[in-house]
Coordinates of C-alpha atoms in Angstrom, one line a residue:
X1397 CA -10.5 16.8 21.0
X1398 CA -8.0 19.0 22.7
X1399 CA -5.6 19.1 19.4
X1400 CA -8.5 19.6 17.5
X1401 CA -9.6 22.7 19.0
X1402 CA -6.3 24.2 19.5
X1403 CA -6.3 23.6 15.4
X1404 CA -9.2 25.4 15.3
X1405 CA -9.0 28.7 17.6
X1406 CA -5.5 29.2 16.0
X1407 CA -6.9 28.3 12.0
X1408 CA -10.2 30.7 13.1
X1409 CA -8.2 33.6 14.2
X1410 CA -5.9 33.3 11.7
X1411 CA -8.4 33.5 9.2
X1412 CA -10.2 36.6 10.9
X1413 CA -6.6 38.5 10.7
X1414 CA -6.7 37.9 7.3
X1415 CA -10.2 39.1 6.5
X1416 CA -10.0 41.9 8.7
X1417 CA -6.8 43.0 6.8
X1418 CA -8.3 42.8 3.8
X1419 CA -12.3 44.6 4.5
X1420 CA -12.7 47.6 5.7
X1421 CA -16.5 47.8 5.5
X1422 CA -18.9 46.4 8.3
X1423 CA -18.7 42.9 9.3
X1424 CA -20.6 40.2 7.1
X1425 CA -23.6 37.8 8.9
X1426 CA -22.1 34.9 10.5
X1427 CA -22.6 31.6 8.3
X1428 CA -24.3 29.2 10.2
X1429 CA -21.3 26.4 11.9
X1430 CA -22.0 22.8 11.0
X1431 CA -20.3 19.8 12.7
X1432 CA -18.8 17.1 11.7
X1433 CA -17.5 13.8 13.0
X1434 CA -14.2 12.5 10.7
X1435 CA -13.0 8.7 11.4
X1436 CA -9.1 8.8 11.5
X1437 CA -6.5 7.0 12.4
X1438 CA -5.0 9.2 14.9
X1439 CA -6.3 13.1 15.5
X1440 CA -3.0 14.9 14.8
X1441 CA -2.2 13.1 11.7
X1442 CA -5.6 13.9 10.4
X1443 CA -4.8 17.8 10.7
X1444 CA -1.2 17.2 9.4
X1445 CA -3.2 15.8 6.1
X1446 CA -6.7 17.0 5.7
X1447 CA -7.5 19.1 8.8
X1448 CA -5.8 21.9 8.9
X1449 CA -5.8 22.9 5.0
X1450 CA -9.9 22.3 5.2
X1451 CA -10.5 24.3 8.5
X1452 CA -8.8 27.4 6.2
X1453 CA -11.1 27.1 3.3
X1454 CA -14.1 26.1 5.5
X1455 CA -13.8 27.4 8.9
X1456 CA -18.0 27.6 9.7
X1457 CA -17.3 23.5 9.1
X1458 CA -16.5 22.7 13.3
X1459 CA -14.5 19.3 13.1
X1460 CA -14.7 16.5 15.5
X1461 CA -12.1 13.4 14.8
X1462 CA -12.9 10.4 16.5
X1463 CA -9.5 8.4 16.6
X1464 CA -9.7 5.0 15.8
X1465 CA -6.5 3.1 16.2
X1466 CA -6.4 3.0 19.8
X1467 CA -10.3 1.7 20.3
X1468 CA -9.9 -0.7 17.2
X1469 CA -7.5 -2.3 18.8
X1470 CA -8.5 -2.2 22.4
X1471 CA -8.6 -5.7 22.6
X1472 CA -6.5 -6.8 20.4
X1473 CA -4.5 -8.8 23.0
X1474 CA -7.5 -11.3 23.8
X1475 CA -7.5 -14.8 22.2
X1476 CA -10.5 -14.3 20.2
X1477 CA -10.3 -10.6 18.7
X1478 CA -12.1 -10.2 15.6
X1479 CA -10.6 -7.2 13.9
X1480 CA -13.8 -6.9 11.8
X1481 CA -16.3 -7.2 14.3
X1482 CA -14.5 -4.3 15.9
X1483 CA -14.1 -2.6 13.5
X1484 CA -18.0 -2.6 13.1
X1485 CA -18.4 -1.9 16.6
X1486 CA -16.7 1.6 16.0
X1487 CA -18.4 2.9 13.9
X1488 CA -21.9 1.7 15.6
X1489 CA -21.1 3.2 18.7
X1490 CA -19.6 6.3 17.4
X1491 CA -21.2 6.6 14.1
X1492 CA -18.7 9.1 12.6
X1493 CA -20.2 11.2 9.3
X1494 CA -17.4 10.6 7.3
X1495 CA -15.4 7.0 7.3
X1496 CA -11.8 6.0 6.3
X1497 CA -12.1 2.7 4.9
X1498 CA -9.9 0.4 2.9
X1499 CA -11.3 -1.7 -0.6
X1500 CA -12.5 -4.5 1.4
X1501 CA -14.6 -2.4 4.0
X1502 CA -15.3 -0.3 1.0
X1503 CA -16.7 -3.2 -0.9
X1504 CA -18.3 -4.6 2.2
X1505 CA -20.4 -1.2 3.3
X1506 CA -21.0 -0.3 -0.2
X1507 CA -23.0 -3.8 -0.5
X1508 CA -24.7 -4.0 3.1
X1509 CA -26.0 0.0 1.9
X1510 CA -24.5 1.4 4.7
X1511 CA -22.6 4.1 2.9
X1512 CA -24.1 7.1 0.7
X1513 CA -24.0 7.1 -2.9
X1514 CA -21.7 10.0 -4.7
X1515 CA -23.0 10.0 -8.0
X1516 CA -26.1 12.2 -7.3
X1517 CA -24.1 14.7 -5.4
X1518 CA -21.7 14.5 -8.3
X1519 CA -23.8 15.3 -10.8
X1520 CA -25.8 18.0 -9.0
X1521 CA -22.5 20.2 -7.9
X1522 CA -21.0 19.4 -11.2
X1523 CA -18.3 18.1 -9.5
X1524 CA -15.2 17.2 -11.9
X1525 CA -14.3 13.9 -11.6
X1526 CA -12.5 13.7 -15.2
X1527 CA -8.9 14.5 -13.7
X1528 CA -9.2 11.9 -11.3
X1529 CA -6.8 8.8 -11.8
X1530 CA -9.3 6.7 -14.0
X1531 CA -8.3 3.4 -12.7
X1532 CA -9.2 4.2 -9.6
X1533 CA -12.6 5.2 -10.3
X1534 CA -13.0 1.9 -12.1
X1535 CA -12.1 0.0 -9.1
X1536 CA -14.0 2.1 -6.9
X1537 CA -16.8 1.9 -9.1
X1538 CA -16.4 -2.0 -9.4
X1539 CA -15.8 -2.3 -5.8
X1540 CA -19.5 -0.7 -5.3
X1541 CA -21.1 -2.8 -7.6
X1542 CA -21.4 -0.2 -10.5
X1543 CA -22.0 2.7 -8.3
X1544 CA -19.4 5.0 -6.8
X1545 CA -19.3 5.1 -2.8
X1546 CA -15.9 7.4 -1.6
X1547 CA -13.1 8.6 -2.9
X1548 CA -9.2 8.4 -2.0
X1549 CA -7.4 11.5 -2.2
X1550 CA -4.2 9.4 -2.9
X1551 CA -2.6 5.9 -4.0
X1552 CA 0.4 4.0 -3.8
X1553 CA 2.2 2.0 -6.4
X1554 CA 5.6 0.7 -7.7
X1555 CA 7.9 1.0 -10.6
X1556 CA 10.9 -0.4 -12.3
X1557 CA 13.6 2.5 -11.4
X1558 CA 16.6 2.0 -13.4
X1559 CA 20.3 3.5 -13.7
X1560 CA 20.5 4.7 -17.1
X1561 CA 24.2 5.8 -16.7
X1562 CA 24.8 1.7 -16.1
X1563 CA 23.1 0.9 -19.0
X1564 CA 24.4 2.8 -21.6
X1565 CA 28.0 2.4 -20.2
X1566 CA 27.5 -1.2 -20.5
X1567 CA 25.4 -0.7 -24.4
X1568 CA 22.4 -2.5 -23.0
X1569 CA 19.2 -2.0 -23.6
X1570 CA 17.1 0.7 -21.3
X1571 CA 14.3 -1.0 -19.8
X1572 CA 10.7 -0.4 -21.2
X1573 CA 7.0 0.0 -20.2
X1574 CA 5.4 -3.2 -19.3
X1575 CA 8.0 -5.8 -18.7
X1576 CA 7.6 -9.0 -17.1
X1577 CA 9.7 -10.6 -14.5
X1578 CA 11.1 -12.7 -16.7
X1579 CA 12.7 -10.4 -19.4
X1580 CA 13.6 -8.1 -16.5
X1581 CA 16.0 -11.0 -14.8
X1582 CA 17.2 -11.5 -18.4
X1583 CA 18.2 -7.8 -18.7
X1584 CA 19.7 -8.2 -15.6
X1585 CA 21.9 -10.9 -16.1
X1586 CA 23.4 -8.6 -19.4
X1587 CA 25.8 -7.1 -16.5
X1588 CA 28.9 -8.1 -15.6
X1589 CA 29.3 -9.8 -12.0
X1590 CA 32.8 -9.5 -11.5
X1591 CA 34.1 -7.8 -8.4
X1592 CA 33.9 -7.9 -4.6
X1593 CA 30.3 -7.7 -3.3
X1594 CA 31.0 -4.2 -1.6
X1595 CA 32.0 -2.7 -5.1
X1596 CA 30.6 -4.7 -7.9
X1597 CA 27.6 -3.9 -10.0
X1598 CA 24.3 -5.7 -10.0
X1599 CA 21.9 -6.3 -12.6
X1600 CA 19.1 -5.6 -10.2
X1601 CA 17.8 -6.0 -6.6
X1602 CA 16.1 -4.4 -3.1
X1603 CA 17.8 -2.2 -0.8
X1604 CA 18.5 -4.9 1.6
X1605 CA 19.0 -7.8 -1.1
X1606 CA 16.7 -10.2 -2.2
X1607 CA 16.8 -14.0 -1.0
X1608 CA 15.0 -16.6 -2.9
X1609 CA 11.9 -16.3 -1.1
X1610 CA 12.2 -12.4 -1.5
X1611 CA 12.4 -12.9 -5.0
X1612 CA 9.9 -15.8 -5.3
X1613 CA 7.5 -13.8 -3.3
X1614 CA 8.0 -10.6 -5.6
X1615 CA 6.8 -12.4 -8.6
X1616 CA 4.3 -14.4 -7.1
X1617 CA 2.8 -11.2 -6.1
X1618 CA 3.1 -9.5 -9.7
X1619 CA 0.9 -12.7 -11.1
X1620 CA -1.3 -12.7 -8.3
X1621 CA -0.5 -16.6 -7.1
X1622 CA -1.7 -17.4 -3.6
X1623 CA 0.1 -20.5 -1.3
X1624 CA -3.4 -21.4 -0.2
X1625 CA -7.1 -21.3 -1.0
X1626 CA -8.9 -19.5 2.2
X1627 CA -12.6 -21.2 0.9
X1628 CA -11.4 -24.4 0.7
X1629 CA -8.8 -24.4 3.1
X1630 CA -6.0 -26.1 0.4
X1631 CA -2.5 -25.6 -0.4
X1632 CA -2.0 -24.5 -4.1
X1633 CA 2.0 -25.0 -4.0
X1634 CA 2.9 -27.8 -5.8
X1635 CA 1.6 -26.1 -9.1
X1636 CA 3.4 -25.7 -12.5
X1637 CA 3.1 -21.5 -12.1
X1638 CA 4.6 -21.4 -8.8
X1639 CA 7.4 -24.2 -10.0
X1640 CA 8.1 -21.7 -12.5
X1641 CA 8.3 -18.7 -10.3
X1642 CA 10.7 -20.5 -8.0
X1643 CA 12.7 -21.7 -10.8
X1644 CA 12.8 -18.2 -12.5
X1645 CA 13.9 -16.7 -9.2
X1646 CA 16.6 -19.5 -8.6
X1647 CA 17.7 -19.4 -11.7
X1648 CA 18.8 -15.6 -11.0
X1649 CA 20.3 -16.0 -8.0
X1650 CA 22.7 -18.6 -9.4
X1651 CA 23.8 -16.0 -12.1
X1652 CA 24.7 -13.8 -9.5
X1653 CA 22.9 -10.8 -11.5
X1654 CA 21.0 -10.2 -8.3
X1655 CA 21.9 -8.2 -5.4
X1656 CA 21.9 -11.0 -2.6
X1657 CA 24.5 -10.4 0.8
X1658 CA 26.0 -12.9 2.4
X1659 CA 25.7 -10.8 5.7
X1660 CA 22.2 -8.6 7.3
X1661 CA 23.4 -6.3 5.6
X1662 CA 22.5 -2.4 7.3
X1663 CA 22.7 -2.6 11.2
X1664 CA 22.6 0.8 12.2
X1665 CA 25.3 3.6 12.2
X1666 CA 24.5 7.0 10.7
X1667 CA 22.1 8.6 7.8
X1668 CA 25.3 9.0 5.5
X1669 CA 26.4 5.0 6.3
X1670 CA 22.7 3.9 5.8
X1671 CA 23.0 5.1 2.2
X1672 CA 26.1 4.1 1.6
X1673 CA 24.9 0.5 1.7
X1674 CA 22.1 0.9 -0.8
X1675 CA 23.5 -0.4 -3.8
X1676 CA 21.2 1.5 -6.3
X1677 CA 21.5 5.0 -4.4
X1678 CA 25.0 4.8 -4.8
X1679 CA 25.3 3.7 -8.5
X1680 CA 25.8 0.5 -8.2
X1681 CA 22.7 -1.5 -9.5
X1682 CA 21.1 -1.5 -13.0
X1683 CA 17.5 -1.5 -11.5
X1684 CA 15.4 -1.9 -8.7
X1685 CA 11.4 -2.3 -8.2
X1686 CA 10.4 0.3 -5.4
X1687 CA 7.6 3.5 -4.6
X1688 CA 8.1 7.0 -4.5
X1689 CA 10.0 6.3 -1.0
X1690 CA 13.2 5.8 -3.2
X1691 CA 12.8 9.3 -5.0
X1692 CA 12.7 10.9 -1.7
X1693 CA 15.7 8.5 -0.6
X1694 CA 18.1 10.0 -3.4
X1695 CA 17.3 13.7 -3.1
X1696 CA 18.7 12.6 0.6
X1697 CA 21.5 10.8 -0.3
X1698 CA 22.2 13.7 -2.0
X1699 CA 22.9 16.4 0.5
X1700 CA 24.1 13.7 3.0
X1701 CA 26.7 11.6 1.7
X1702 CA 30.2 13.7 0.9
X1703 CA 31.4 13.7 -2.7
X1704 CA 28.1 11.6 -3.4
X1705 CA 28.0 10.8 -7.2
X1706 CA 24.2 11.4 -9.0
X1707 CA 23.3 9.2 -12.1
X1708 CA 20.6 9.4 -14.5
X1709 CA 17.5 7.7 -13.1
X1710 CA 14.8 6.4 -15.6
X1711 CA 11.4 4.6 -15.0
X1712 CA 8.9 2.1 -16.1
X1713 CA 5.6 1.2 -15.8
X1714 CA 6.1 -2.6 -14.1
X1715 CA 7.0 -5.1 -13.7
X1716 CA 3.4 -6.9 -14.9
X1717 CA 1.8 -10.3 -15.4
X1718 CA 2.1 -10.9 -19.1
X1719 CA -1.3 -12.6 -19.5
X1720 CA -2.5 -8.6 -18.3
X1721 CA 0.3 -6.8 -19.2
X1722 CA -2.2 -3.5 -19.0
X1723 CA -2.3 -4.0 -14.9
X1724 CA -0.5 -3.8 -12.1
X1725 CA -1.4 -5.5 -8.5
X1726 CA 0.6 -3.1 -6.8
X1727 CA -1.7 -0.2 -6.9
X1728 CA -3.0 0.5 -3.6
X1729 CA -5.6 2.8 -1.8
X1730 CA -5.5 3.0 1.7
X1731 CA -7.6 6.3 2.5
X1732 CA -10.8 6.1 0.6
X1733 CA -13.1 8.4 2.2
X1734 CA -17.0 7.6 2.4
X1735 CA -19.9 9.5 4.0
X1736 CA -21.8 7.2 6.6
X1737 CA -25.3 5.9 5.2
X1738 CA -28.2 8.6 6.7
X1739 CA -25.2 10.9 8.3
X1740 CA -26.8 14.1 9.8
X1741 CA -24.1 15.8 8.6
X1742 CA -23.8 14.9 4.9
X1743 CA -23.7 18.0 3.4
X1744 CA -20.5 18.9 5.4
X1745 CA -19.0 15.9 5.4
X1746 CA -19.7 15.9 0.9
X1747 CA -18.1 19.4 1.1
X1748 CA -15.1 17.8 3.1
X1749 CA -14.9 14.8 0.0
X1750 CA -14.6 17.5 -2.4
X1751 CA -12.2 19.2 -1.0
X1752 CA -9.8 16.8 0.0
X1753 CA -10.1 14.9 -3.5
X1754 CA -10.3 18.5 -5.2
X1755 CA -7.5 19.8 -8.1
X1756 CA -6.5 22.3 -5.6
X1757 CA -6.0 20.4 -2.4
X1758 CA -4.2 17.9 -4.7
X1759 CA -2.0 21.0 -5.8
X1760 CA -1.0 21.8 -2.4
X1761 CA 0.0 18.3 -1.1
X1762 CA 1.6 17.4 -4.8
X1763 CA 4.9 19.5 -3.4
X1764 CA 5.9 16.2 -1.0
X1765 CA 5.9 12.8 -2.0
X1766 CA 5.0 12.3 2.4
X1767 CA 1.6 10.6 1.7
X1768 CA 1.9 8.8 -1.6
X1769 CA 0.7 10.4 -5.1
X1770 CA -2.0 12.2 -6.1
X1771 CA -5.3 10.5 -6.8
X1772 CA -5.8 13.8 -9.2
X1773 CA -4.0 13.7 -12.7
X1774 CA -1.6 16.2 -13.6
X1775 CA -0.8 18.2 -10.7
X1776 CA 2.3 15.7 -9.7
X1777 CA 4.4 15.7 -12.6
X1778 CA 7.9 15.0 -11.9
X1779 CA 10.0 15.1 -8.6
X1780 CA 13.5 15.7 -8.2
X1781 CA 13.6 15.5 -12.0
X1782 CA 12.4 12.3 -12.0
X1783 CA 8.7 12.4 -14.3
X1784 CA 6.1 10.9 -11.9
X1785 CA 3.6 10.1 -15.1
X1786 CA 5.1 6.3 -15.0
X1787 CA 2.7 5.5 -12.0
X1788 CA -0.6 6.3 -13.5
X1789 CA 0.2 4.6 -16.9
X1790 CA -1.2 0.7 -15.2
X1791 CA -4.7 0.5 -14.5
X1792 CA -4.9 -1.1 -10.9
X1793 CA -5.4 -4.7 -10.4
X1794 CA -6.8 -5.7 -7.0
X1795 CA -7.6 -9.7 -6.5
X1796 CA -10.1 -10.7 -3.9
X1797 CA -8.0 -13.9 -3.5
X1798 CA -6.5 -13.1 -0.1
X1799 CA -9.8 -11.1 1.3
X1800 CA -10.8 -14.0 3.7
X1801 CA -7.1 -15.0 4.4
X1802 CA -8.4 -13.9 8.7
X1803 CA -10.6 -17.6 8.1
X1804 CA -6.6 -19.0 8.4
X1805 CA -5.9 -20.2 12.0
X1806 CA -3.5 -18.0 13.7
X1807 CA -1.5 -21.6 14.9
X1808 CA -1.1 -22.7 11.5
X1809 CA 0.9 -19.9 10.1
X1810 CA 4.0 -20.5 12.5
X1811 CA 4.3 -24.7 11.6
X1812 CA 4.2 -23.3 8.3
X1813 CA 6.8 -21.2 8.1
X1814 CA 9.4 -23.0 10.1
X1815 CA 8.2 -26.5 7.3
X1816 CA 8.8 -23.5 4.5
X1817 CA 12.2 -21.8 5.6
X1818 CA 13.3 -25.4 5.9
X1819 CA 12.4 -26.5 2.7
X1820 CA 13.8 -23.8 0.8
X1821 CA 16.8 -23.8 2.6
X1822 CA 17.4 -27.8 1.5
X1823 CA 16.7 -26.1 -2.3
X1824 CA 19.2 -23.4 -1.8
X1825 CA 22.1 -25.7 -0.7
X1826 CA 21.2 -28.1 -3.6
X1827 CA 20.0 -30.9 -1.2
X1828 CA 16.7 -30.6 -2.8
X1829 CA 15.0 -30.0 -6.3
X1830 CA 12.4 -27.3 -6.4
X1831 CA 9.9 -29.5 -7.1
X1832 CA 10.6 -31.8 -4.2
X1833 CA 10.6 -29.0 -2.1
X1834 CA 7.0 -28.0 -2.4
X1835 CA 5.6 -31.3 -2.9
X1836 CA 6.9 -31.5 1.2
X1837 CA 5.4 -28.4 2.0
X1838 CA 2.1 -29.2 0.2
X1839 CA 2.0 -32.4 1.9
X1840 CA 3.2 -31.6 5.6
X1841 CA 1.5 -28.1 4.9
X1842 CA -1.7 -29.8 4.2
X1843 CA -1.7 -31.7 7.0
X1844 CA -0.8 -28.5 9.4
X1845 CA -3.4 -26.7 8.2
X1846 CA -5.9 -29.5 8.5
X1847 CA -5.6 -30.2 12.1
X1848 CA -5.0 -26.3 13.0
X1849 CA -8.7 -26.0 11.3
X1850 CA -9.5 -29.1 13.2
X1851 CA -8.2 -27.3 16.8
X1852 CA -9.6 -24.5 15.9
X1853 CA -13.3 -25.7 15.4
X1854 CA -12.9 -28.1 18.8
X1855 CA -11.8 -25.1 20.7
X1856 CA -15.0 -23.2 19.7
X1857 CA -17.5 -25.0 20.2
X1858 CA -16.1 -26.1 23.7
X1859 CA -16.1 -22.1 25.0
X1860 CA -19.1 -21.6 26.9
X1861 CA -22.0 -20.3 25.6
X1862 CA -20.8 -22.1 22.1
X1863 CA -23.9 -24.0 22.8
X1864 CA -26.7 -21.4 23.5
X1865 CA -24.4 -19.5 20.1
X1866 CA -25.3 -22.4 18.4
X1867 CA -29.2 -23.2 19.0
X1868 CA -29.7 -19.4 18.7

């Protein structure tokens, strides 16, 4: 509260200077002040985003932010925290008017009608909702079972960057909208791999280098495959479609197309050195799937390394899952903003929604890539001459496959990962095929995760007060 009301008295008198500077005639009625309460993850940050560019247009709006991460996660230490029944508990106890929520609390308040519809306030302000990112709207819409509940000033997504000065000095191919993980490795493999690792080009890669599970795990993701079923408590492994992504991914390492140290590569030293060991910010790789973090990472480069090199930088919408080569599952809201079902305060708290998802809020923030893009069409066009229009062109693709992955006992996860590092290991020396490989891990896996559920279910029901739980 302290912060926040040094925000204010310095936003408020700041705003009076200005006024009084500009009027000369007698002072106007006070408007009426109106509270209210904002959820946020910490009370500083909020200001930094939202707070302190609403208190200017709306100063009569008096704003309270209740911080959540540090009572969220009060007891996070205890055995049995249960991040959602926390998470409830917040809000219960200090029943904020507006809520920062993430699509699965979205979905989850929109259906137990404990959030406020926006269509009705929509469509009496005439609020313009046209230049919003559509795919978001759909999802948001979708997520509220046909009806829309918030709105998320921002997104996050990623893109196949590439190094068009590589490609044409090499007469391959640029890379195109929608490619799949396959034809992108093939592309990939079109470069030459001679040379020491410290100087040769790559056909593509991360900033750190990608291993076989990196890579496995990056496709996997892409075609939205899941390890294990969280409702029926199986292993889905030892399938043909992850047998193919672990083939695919092998299959590139061995061509040594892709960007893979033999060391940890980057342990520290200075800004300059950091850079220097990114392949693909120092020319070096043909292409690389990444956010708008890597923009921001060459304008850097830039003005820190000496004699630094550019190159011309394209990008493409992908890469995508060709059975929905439209979509892309690594779209991502993390701020969607709702107002709290019978909030006192829902007028102000509407008028904060607007604003913050409004053309010129989006305007303002579009000049910094700091927290993600612009949920707002238009307004973020290009950065560092790099056009920005590449990550609306996907409609989002979010998979409620991994929404009850918490039902997972905490013990298995460890026994799983030490039988998986294993495994894959054996495949990468060539002790093992890929398919014998996961036919271990679903078997040994299986069996883990059966007796962690087992544990897990005797442990419960011998805490006390499991009984009187039970027969109430």
């Amino acid at each position: 509260m302290k912060n926040g009301f040094i925000h204010k008295a310095i936003l408020v008198l700041f705003s009076g200077l200005l006024l009084a500077g500009c009027t000369g005639g007698p002072a106007k009625e006070t408007k009426q002040v109106s509270n209210l309460k904002v959820m946020f993850w910490d009370e500083s940050y909020f200001y930094q985003e939202y707070g302190d560019l609403f208190a200017m247009k709306y100063p009569n709006i008096d704003i309270e932010v209740v911080s959540s991460t540090d009572k969220i996660y009060r007891d996070s230490d205890q055995e049995d925290f249960d991040y959602d029944k926390a998470f409830a508990k917040f809000i219960e106890e200090e029943q904020p008017d507006v809520l920062l929520l993430n699509t699965n609390q979205y979905e989850k308040f929109a259906s137990e009608g404990k959030l406020t519809e926006l269509d009705p306030l929509i469509a009496k302000d005439k609020y313009d909702t046209e230049t919003i990112f559509p795919g978001l709207m759909e999802i948001l819409k979708e997520k509220g079972g046909g009806k829309l509940y918030g709105l998320s000033p921002t997104f996050y997504g990623s893109v196949l960057y590439y190094n068009a000065d590589l490609f044409a000095k090499y007469g391959i191919e640029a890379p195109h909208d929608g490619m799949s993980w396959q034809e992108i490795l093939d592309t990939a493999r079109r470069f030459p791999t001679d040379g020491d690792e410290k100087s040769r080009v790559y056909g593509f890669g991360s900033d750190y280098g990608m291993s076989l599970e990196n890579l496995a795990s990056s496709i996997s993701s892409t075609q939205g495959l899941n390890y294990i079923n969280p409702d029926t408590m199986k292993l889905t492994l030892n399938t043909d479609s992850w047998k193919q992504v672990y083939k695919m991914a092998m299959d590139a390492l061995d061509s040594k197309a892709v960007y893979n140290p033999d060391g940890e590569g980057f342990q520290g030293g200075t800004m300059e050195e950091y850079y220097q060991s990114q392949p693909f910010l120092m020319g070096r790789m043909a292409m690389t799937v990444d956010g708008t973090n890597l923009l921001q990472n060459l304008k850097d480069a830039q003005g820190q390394i000496k004699d630094y090199k550019p190159f011309q930088i394209g990008a493409v919408a992908g890469p995508v899952d060709p059975a929905e080569p439209d979509k892309s599952r690594s779209i991502s809201m993390r701020d969607i903003l709702a107002i709290r079902a019978n909030s006192p305060n829902a007028d102000a708290a509407w008028e904060f929604l607007k604003f913050v998802n409004g053309e010129e809020f989006a305007k303002i923030k579009s000049r910094t890539l700091n927290g993600g893009l612009m949920s707002r069409t238009g307004v973020q066009r290009e950065y560092n001459g790099v056009s920005l229009d590449v990550f609306y062109k996907l409609k989002p693709k979010l998979d409620n496959d991994s929404d009850n992955y918490d039902k997972i006992p905490d013990s298995f996860h460890e026994k799983y990962y030490s039988l998986f590092s294993r495994e894959i290991k054996l495949v990468q020396d060539k002790k093992k095929s890929i398919d014998e490989a996961l036919q271990t891990v679903q078997d040994e896996g299986q069996a883990a995760l059966d007796k962690a559920v087992q544990d897990e279910a005797a442990g419960k029901k011998d805490k006390p007060g499991a009984e009187t739980d039970q027969a109430g």
